[in-house]
Amino acid sequence: MNIEELTLVIHSFVVIVGLWRYSPLLPSNIFMIYTYLSCVIFYVVRYQEQSKSDFIIDGVYYSAMPLTGVESVALEVQLIYLGISLFCILTTLGISGKCQKLNINIPSDLIRKYYSHISVTLTVVILINLLHLLSLNIEILWFNKEYLAIKDPKLIGIDNVLLSMYHFLSRYLGLVIVCYFLISVLEKNRLHILLSAIASFYPALILFAANSRWVVIYILSLIVTILLIGRFKSKKTYVAFLLILGILTFNAVLHGRGSKYQGLSQIIVNFSSFDINVIFYALYSYSVNIFESSFNLANSLKGDYIFNKEYKILSFSPFPSAIDNFASIRDIYKHKFATNVPMGAYGEVISFGILYTLLFFSGLFTFLRKMNKVAISGSSLACIFLLILSLVIAVYLPNYSIRTIWRILILLTLFAYLLDLRVTKNGIFIKVSRAKELV
């Protein structure tokens, strides 16, 4: 056993300790599990001496990430990821007791109280979706030959600043609403079932047309929501169905990403590309695609990357590009390992320097710790939405630039603190009211 293998074994024990104390659905544990599995894939692929050309099925690359030539930094990657897993456990310190199972109670009375408000909100989202649809180029949405054309608001014909911002934010909004759709089904709320289905279907369809892996995150969020809600019956049946749907969807998305034809017209074609005869190797290829963040870090460490100071500062900006003008320098100074493979947040922050690294992990620590407290002590509708969105951070942060996810991380953390203040305020109000009654 060499030092790298010993590090991986130690990493395994660290993960066991983390899962022994708290539920796998705890935000920091989800983050830790993703980190650990990335290390396992990192070791397995290199042990079998595989390259990205080994992950081609029907002419489609299942991973565009360079997978070779990283032996010189292999131990360094394992040690950094081990440190990140220990960092995840650190965010749970001081949180009282063990929590082997998270079980969020749906506040049915609260939903009934704000029934009209929720109805209006969902209706407004539907109207904004309609406005968004009318503003884009339908022909490009239906069929085009340029990968990521649908993802870019300019390429798809949207020239309005606000609608361009909504084009990016709609995926997050859709993720929240699709979870509320599931809650509406549980509550047997027919109007909200209809409204949430329509409101979430549109962004999901746009993402599917763009062959975005976000569609799979939508399905994963439904699975997590089912596991979080204690009142769901036949959980195993629903989860099994969604897992199968997730496999079929992920296969369709990956085939779509590798095809020269894009758009809504290709969704059925991409679905029909599934081949049951190569299912086991396909599942392995999916795993490499999902957990390739360790290779992202390795490729970052083996190079000598220099970033512009303005790029570093604006990577941590909480403002959209329309305000801080980050888009004007993004494509000039960012680094990629392939055409559509950007350097991840870990690689960037290490290249930025120690002060930026401290800022980055301070923000991540605050986020994970707050989300852990929300998960353990919370029992509201907002808790589910915050936990679901925190899954996006776990998967996207190591694979995409800091800029891509930092603003969402800040927004979720602030929202969690506001939620905490609201709960505290209500608690004080209740105590004062009871005291007056006694007098």
PDB file of C-alpha atoms in Angstrom, residues 47-206:
ATOM      1  CA  TYR A  47      -5.488   2.299 -11.624  1.00  0.00           C
ATOM      2  CA  GLN A  48      -7.040   0.959 -14.829  1.00  0.00           C
ATOM      3  CA  GLU A  49      -4.917   3.407 -16.856  1.00  0.00           C
ATOM      4  CA  GLN A  50      -7.961   4.778 -18.655  1.00  0.00           C
ATOM      5  CA  SER A  51      -8.235   7.963 -20.673  1.00  0.00           C
ATOM      6  CA  LYS A  52     -11.264   9.897 -21.868  1.00  0.00           C
ATOM      7  CA  SER A  53     -11.155   7.891 -25.116  1.00  0.00           C
ATOM      8  CA  ASP A  54     -12.107   4.820 -23.045  1.00  0.00           C
ATOM      9  CA  PHE A  55     -15.405   6.471 -22.184  1.00  0.00           C
ATOM     10  CA  ILE A  56     -16.927   6.631 -25.626  1.00  0.00           C
ATOM     11  CA  ILE A  57     -20.255   4.905 -26.301  1.00  0.00           C
ATOM     12  CA  ASP A  58     -21.770   5.128 -29.793  1.00  0.00           C
ATOM     13  CA  GLY A  59     -19.326   7.851 -30.717  1.00  0.00           C
ATOM     14  CA  VAL A  60     -20.241  10.032 -27.711  1.00  0.00           C
ATOM     15  CA  TYR A  61     -17.629  11.122 -25.157  1.00  0.00           C
ATOM     16  CA  TYR A  62     -19.029  10.572 -21.684  1.00  0.00           C
ATOM     17  CA  SER A  63     -16.258  12.708 -20.235  1.00  0.00           C
ATOM     18  CA  ALA A  64     -14.390  15.543 -21.936  1.00  0.00           C
ATOM     19  CA  MET A  65     -12.057  16.017 -18.966  1.00  0.00           C
ATOM     20  CA  PRO A  66      -8.365  15.095 -19.530  1.00  0.00           C
ATOM     21  CA  LEU A  67      -7.873  11.984 -17.376  1.00  0.00           C
ATOM     22  CA  THR A  68      -4.188  11.218 -17.948  1.00  0.00           C
ATOM     23  CA  GLY A  69      -0.862  12.773 -17.018  1.00  0.00           C
ATOM     24  CA  VAL A  70      -1.876  13.610 -13.454  1.00  0.00           C
ATOM     25  CA  GLU A  71       0.267  11.107 -11.523  1.00  0.00           C
ATOM     26  CA  SER A  72       2.655  13.809 -10.297  1.00  0.00           C
ATOM     27  CA  VAL A  73      -0.142  15.543  -8.384  1.00  0.00           C
ATOM     28  CA  ALA A  74      -2.220  12.452  -7.442  1.00  0.00           C
ATOM     29  CA  LEU A  75      -1.199  12.420  -3.779  1.00  0.00           C
ATOM     30  CA  GLU A  76      -1.720  16.168  -3.503  1.00  0.00           C
ATOM     31  CA  VAL A  77      -5.284  15.808  -4.831  1.00  0.00           C
ATOM     32  CA  GLN A  78      -6.058  13.020  -2.354  1.00  0.00           C
ATOM     33  CA  LEU A  79      -4.700  15.068   0.558  1.00  0.00           C
ATOM     34  CA  ILE A  80      -6.632  18.208  -0.434  1.00  0.00           C
ATOM     35  CA  TYR A  81      -9.865  16.240  -0.766  1.00  0.00           C
ATOM     36  CA  LEU A  82      -9.222  14.501   2.561  1.00  0.00           C
ATOM     37  CA  GLY A  83      -8.813  17.958   4.081  1.00  0.00           C
ATOM     38  CA  ILE A  84     -12.128  19.069   2.537  1.00  0.00           C
ATOM     39  CA  SER A  85     -13.921  16.044   4.070  1.00  0.00           C
ATOM     40  CA  LEU A  86     -12.428  16.897   7.487  1.00  0.00           C
ATOM     41  CA  PHE A  87     -13.558  20.479   6.850  1.00  0.00           C
ATOM     42  CA  CYS A  88     -17.111  19.163   6.298  1.00  0.00           C
ATOM     43  CA  ILE A  89     -17.047  17.351   9.658  1.00  0.00           C
ATOM     44  CA  LEU A  90     -15.748  20.555  11.269  1.00  0.00           C
ATOM     45  CA  THR A  91     -18.911  22.363  10.183  1.00  0.00           C
ATOM     46  CA  THR A  92     -20.980  19.973  12.360  1.00  0.00           C
ATOM     47  CA  LEU A  93     -19.078  20.668  15.603  1.00  0.00           C
ATOM     48  CA  GLY A  94     -21.212  22.237  18.299  1.00  0.00           C
ATOM     49  CA  ILE A  95     -24.443  21.014  16.721  1.00  0.00           C
ATOM     50  CA  SER A  96     -25.995  19.052  19.580  1.00  0.00           C
ATOM     51  CA  GLY A  97     -26.523  15.310  19.494  1.00  0.00           C
ATOM     52  CA  LYS A  98     -26.700  12.792  16.678  1.00  0.00           C
ATOM     53  CA  CYS A  99     -29.082  12.987  13.793  1.00  0.00           C
ATOM     54  CA  GLN A 100     -29.191   9.722  11.874  1.00  0.00           C
ATOM     55  CA  LYS A 101     -32.386  10.616  10.040  1.00  0.00           C
ATOM     56  CA  LEU A 102     -33.717  13.909   8.770  1.00  0.00           C
ATOM     57  CA  ASN A 103     -37.481  14.156   8.691  1.00  0.00           C
ATOM     58  CA  ILE A 104     -39.031  17.459   7.592  1.00  0.00           C
ATOM     59  CA  ASN A 105     -42.672  17.977   8.565  1.00  0.00           C
ATOM     60  CA  ILE A 106     -44.777  19.799   5.996  1.00  0.00           C
ATOM     61  CA  PRO A 107     -46.659  22.673   7.706  1.00  0.00           C
ATOM     62  CA  SER A 108     -50.062  22.076   6.081  1.00  0.00           C
ATOM     63  CA  ASP A 109     -51.686  24.847   8.109  1.00  0.00           C
ATOM     64  CA  LEU A 110     -49.057  27.305   6.864  1.00  0.00           C
ATOM     65  CA  ILE A 111     -49.720  26.317   3.245  1.00  0.00           C
ATOM     66  CA  ARG A 112     -53.453  26.828   3.782  1.00  0.00           C
ATOM     67  CA  LYS A 113     -52.784  30.200   5.453  1.00  0.00           C
ATOM     68  CA  TYR A 114     -50.758  31.454   2.472  1.00  0.00           C
ATOM     69  CA  TYR A 115     -52.772  29.590  -0.139  1.00  0.00           C
ATOM     70  CA  SER A 116     -53.690  32.684  -2.160  1.00  0.00           C
ATOM     71  CA  HIS A 117     -50.144  34.111  -1.931  1.00  0.00           C
ATOM     72  CA  ILE A 118     -48.644  30.892  -3.274  1.00  0.00           C
ATOM     73  CA  SER A 119     -51.249  30.731  -6.029  1.00  0.00           C
ATOM     74  CA  VAL A 120     -50.457  34.286  -7.130  1.00  0.00           C
ATOM     75  CA  THR A 121     -46.704  33.628  -7.021  1.00  0.00           C
ATOM     76  CA  LEU A 122     -46.983  30.514  -9.187  1.00  0.00           C
ATOM     77  CA  THR A 123     -49.238  32.376 -11.629  1.00  0.00           C
ATOM     78  CA  VAL A 124     -46.711  35.234 -11.901  1.00  0.00           C
ATOM     79  CA  VAL A 125     -43.913  32.721 -12.594  1.00  0.00           C
ATOM     80  CA  ILE A 126     -46.010  31.169 -15.370  1.00  0.00           C
ATOM     81  CA  LEU A 127     -46.587  34.615 -16.913  1.00  0.00           C
ATOM     82  CA  ILE A 128     -42.849  35.409 -16.737  1.00  0.00           C
ATOM     83  CA  ASN A 129     -42.130  32.055 -18.382  1.00  0.00           C
ATOM     84  CA  LEU A 130     -44.542  32.971 -21.164  1.00  0.00           C
ATOM     85  CA  LEU A 131     -42.865  36.363 -21.600  1.00  0.00           C
ATOM     86  CA  HIS A 132     -39.482  34.625 -21.699  1.00  0.00           C
ATOM     87  CA  LEU A 133     -40.724  32.180 -24.329  1.00  0.00           C
ATOM     88  CA  LEU A 134     -42.063  34.980 -26.526  1.00  0.00           C
ATOM     89  CA  SER A 135     -38.738  36.846 -26.335  1.00  0.00           C
ATOM     90  CA  LEU A 136     -36.506  34.030 -27.585  1.00  0.00           C
ATOM     91  CA  ASN A 137     -35.926  32.600 -31.042  1.00  0.00           C
ATOM     92  CA  ILE A 138     -38.300  29.626 -31.314  1.00  0.00           C
ATOM     93  CA  GLU A 139     -36.480  28.206 -34.344  1.00  0.00           C
ATOM     94  CA  ILE A 140     -33.189  27.984 -32.406  1.00  0.00           C
ATOM     95  CA  LEU A 141     -34.999  26.467 -29.429  1.00  0.00           C
ATOM     96  CA  TRP A 142     -36.510  23.820 -31.692  1.00  0.00           C
ATOM     97  CA  PHE A 143     -33.397  23.025 -33.736  1.00  0.00           C
ATOM     98  CA  ASN A 144     -29.811  24.297 -33.951  1.00  0.00           C
ATOM     99  CA  LYS A 145     -26.307  23.018 -34.576  1.00  0.00           C
ATOM    100  CA  GLU A 146     -24.408  24.958 -31.902  1.00  0.00           C
ATOM    101  CA  TYR A 147     -23.901  23.364 -28.494  1.00  0.00           C
ATOM    102  CA  LEU A 148     -24.790  25.771 -25.635  1.00  0.00           C
ATOM    103  CA  ALA A 149     -26.725  28.045 -28.004  1.00  0.00           C
ATOM    104  CA  ILE A 150     -29.828  27.612 -25.853  1.00  0.00           C
ATOM    105  CA  LYS A 151     -27.868  28.229 -22.655  1.00  0.00           C
ATOM    106  CA  ASP A 152     -26.612  31.621 -23.841  1.00  0.00           C
ATOM    107  CA  PRO A 153     -29.448  34.236 -23.801  1.00  0.00           C
ATOM    108  CA  LYS A 154     -27.791  36.265 -26.571  1.00  0.00           C
ATOM    109  CA  LEU A 155     -27.404  33.313 -28.908  1.00  0.00           C
ATOM    110  CA  ILE A 156     -31.025  32.336 -28.445  1.00  0.00           C
ATOM    111  CA  GLY A 157     -32.212  35.856 -29.178  1.00  0.00           C
ATOM    112  CA  ILE A 158     -32.891  37.398 -25.746  1.00  0.00           C
ATOM    113  CA  ASP A 159     -31.665  41.001 -25.641  1.00  0.00           C
ATOM    114  CA  ASN A 160     -33.534  42.241 -22.566  1.00  0.00           C
ATOM    115  CA  VAL A 161     -31.253  42.495 -19.485  1.00  0.00           C
ATOM    116  CA  LEU A 162     -33.873  41.353 -16.967  1.00  0.00           C
ATOM    117  CA  LEU A 163     -34.975  38.408 -19.098  1.00  0.00           C
ATOM    118  CA  SER A 164     -31.310  37.480 -19.624  1.00  0.00           C
ATOM    119  CA  MET A 165     -30.884  37.320 -15.842  1.00  0.00           C
ATOM    120  CA  TYR A 166     -34.077  35.286 -15.555  1.00  0.00           C
ATOM    121  CA  HIS A 167     -32.736  32.926 -18.243  1.00  0.00           C
ATOM    122  CA  PHE A 168     -30.029  31.858 -15.758  1.00  0.00           C
ATOM    123  CA  LEU A 169     -32.068  32.107 -12.550  1.00  0.00           C
ATOM    124  CA  SER A 170     -35.043  30.146 -13.907  1.00  0.00           C
ATOM    125  CA  ARG A 171     -33.210  26.842 -13.377  1.00  0.00           C
ATOM    126  CA  TYR A 172     -33.015  27.523  -9.624  1.00  0.00           C
ATOM    127  CA  LEU A 173     -36.596  28.743  -9.462  1.00  0.00           C
ATOM    128  CA  GLY A 174     -37.765  25.696 -11.422  1.00  0.00           C
ATOM    129  CA  LEU A 175     -35.896  23.416  -9.025  1.00  0.00           C
ATOM    130  CA  VAL A 176     -37.744  24.884  -6.048  1.00  0.00           C
ATOM    131  CA  ILE A 177     -41.126  24.742  -7.790  1.00  0.00           C
ATOM    132  CA  VAL A 178     -40.708  21.131  -8.944  1.00  0.00           C
ATOM    133  CA  CYS A 179     -40.187  20.186  -5.288  1.00  0.00           C
ATOM    134  CA  TYR A 180     -43.291  22.135  -4.338  1.00  0.00           C
ATOM    135  CA  PHE A 181     -45.158  20.188  -7.043  1.00  0.00           C
ATOM    136  CA  LEU A 182     -44.335  17.009  -5.133  1.00  0.00           C
ATOM    137  CA  ILE A 183     -45.528  18.595  -1.893  1.00  0.00           C
ATOM    138  CA  SER A 184     -48.761  19.689  -3.591  1.00  0.00           C
ATOM    139  CA  VAL A 185     -49.361  16.101  -4.694  1.00  0.00           C
ATOM    140  CA  LEU A 186     -48.877  14.966  -1.106  1.00  0.00           C
ATOM    141  CA  GLU A 187     -51.257  17.678   0.136  1.00  0.00           C
ATOM    142  CA  LYS A 188     -53.779  16.816  -2.649  1.00  0.00           C
ATOM    143  CA  ASN A 189     -53.930  20.490  -3.561  1.00  0.00           C
ATOM    144  CA  ARG A 190     -55.274  20.359  -7.128  1.00  0.00           C
ATOM    145  CA  LEU A 191     -54.800  24.019  -8.063  1.00  0.00           C
ATOM    146  CA  HIS A 192     -51.211  24.097  -6.823  1.00  0.00           C
ATOM    147  CA  ILE A 193     -50.475  20.761  -8.506  1.00  0.00           C
ATOM    148  CA  LEU A 194     -51.534  22.277 -11.826  1.00  0.00           C
ATOM    149  CA  LEU A 195     -49.805  25.639 -11.343  1.00  0.00           C
ATOM    150  CA  SER A 196     -46.524  24.194 -10.027  1.00  0.00           C
ATOM    151  CA  ALA A 197     -46.469  21.560 -12.810  1.00  0.00           C
ATOM    152  CA  ILE A 198     -46.809  24.261 -15.495  1.00  0.00           C
ATOM    153  CA  ALA A 199     -44.365  26.651 -13.773  1.00  0.00           C
ATOM    154  CA  SER A 200     -41.624  24.028 -13.340  1.00  0.00           C
ATOM    155  CA  PHE A 201     -42.158  22.220 -16.651  1.00  0.00           C
ATOM    156  CA  TYR A 202     -41.029  25.198 -18.732  1.00  0.00           C
ATOM    157  CA  PRO A 203     -37.513  25.693 -17.225  1.00  0.00           C
ATOM    158  CA  ALA A 204     -37.047  21.900 -17.152  1.00  0.00           C
ATOM    159  CA  LEU A 205     -37.929  21.713 -20.849  1.00  0.00           C
ATOM    160  CA  ILE A 206     -35.514  24.537 -21.704  1.00  0.00           C
TER     161      ILE A 206
END
